[in-house]
Short mmCIF file of C-alpha atoms in Angstrom, two decimals:
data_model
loop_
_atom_site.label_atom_id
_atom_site.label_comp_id
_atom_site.label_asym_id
_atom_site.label_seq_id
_atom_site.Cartn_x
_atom_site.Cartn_y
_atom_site.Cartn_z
CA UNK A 1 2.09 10.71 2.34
CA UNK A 2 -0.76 8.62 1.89
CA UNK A 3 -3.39 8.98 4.48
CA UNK A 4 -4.57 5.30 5.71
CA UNK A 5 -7.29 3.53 7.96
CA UNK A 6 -6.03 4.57 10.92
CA UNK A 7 -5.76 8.03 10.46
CA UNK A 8 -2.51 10.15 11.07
CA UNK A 9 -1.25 7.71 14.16
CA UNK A 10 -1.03 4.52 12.27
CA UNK A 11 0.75 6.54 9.37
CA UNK A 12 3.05 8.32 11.55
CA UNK A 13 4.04 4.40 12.95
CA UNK A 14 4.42 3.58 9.45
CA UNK A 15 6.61 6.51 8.35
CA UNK A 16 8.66 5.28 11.94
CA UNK A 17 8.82 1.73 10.91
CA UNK A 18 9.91 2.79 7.30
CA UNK A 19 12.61 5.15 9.16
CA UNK A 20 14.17 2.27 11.49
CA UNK A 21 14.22 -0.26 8.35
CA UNK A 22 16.38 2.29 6.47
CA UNK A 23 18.65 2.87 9.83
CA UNK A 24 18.83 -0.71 9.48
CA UNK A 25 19.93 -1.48 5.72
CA UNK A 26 22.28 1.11 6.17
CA UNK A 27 24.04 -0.13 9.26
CA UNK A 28 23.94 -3.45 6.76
CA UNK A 29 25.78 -1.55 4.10
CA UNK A 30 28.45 0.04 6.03
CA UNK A 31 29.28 -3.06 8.21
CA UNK A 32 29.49 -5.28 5.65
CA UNK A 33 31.33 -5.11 2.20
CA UNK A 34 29.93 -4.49 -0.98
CA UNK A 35 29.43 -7.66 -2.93
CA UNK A 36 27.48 -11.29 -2.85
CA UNK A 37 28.14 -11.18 1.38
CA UNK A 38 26.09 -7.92 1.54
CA UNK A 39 23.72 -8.87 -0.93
CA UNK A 40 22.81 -12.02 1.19
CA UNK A 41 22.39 -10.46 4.13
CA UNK A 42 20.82 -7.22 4.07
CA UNK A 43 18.42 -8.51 1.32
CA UNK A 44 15.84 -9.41 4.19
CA UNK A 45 15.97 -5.31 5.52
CA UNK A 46 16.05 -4.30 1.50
CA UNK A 47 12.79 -5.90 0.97
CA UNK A 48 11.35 -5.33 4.02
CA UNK A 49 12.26 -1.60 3.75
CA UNK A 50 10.81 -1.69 -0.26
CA UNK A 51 7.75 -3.23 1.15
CA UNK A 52 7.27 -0.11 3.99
CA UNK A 53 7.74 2.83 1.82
CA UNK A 54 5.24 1.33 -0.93
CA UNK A 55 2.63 0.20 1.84
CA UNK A 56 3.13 3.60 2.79
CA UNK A 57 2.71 5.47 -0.40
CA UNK A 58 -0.06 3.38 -1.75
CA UNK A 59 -1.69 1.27 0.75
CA UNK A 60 -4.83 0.15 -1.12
CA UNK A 61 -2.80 -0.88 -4.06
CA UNK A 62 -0.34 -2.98 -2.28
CA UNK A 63 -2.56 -4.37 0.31
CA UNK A 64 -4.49 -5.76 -3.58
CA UNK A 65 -1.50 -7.36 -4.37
CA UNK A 66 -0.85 -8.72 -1.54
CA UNK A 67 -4.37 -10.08 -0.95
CA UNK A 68 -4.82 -11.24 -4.10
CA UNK A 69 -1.06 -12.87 -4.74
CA UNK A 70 -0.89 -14.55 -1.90
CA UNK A 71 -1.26 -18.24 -3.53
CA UNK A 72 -1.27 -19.60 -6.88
CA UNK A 73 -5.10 -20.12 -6.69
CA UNK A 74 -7.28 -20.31 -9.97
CA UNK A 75 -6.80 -18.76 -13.34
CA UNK A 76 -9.01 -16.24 -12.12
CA UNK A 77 -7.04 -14.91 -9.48
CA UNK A 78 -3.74 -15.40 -10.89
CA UNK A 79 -5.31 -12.95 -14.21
CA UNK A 80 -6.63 -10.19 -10.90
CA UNK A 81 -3.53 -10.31 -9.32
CA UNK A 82 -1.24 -9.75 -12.11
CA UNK A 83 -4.02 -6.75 -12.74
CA UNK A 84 -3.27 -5.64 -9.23
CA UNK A 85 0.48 -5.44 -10.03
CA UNK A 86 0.07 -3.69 -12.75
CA UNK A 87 -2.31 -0.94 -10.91
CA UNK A 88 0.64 -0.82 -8.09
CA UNK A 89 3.04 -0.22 -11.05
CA UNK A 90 1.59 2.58 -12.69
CA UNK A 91 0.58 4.13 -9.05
CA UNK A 92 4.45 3.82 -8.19
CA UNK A 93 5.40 5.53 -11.61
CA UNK A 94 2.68 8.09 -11.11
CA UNK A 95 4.19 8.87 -7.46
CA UNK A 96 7.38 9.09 -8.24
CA UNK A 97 6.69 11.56 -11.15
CA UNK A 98 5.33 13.84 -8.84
CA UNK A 99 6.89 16.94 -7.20
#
């Protein structure tokens, strides 16, 4: 697990957070029945949930793209954060690989 600012508290109410999002989707999924329904509403606790564990995993990476993609802005920034997506790719393909 990636260590972050914080130290081990903040990470440990990450991993937490990350933990009650996937109680969450998963309550979704078994209340509701698979197709568009489903889709529709647990896509909020889907993303949310995809958005903890990489936050989690690599924290400087993500909190690039989100900085940086946050609004259309100039060419500039537009070329920096499709950089920074790219970096958070290759860190999630690097992680993953791992083990």
């Amino acid at each position: 697990m990636a260590a972050t600012a914080g130290g081990r508290g903040e990470e440990a109410n990450e991993t937490s957070e990350c933990r009650r999002l996937q109680r969450a989707l998963s309550e979704c999924h078994r209340r509701i029945p698979s197709g568009p329904a489903r889709n529709s509403a647990c896509r909020h606790l889907n993303r949310a949930l995809a958005e903890c564990l990489v936050s989690t995993a690599c924290p400087d990476q993500y909190d690039a793209v989100k900085s940086l993609c946050s609004s259309s802005g100039t060419a500039l920034k537009r070329s920096q954060c499709q950089e920074a997506q790219l970096s958070l790719s290759f860190e999630e393909k690097n992680f993953g690989s791992r083990g």
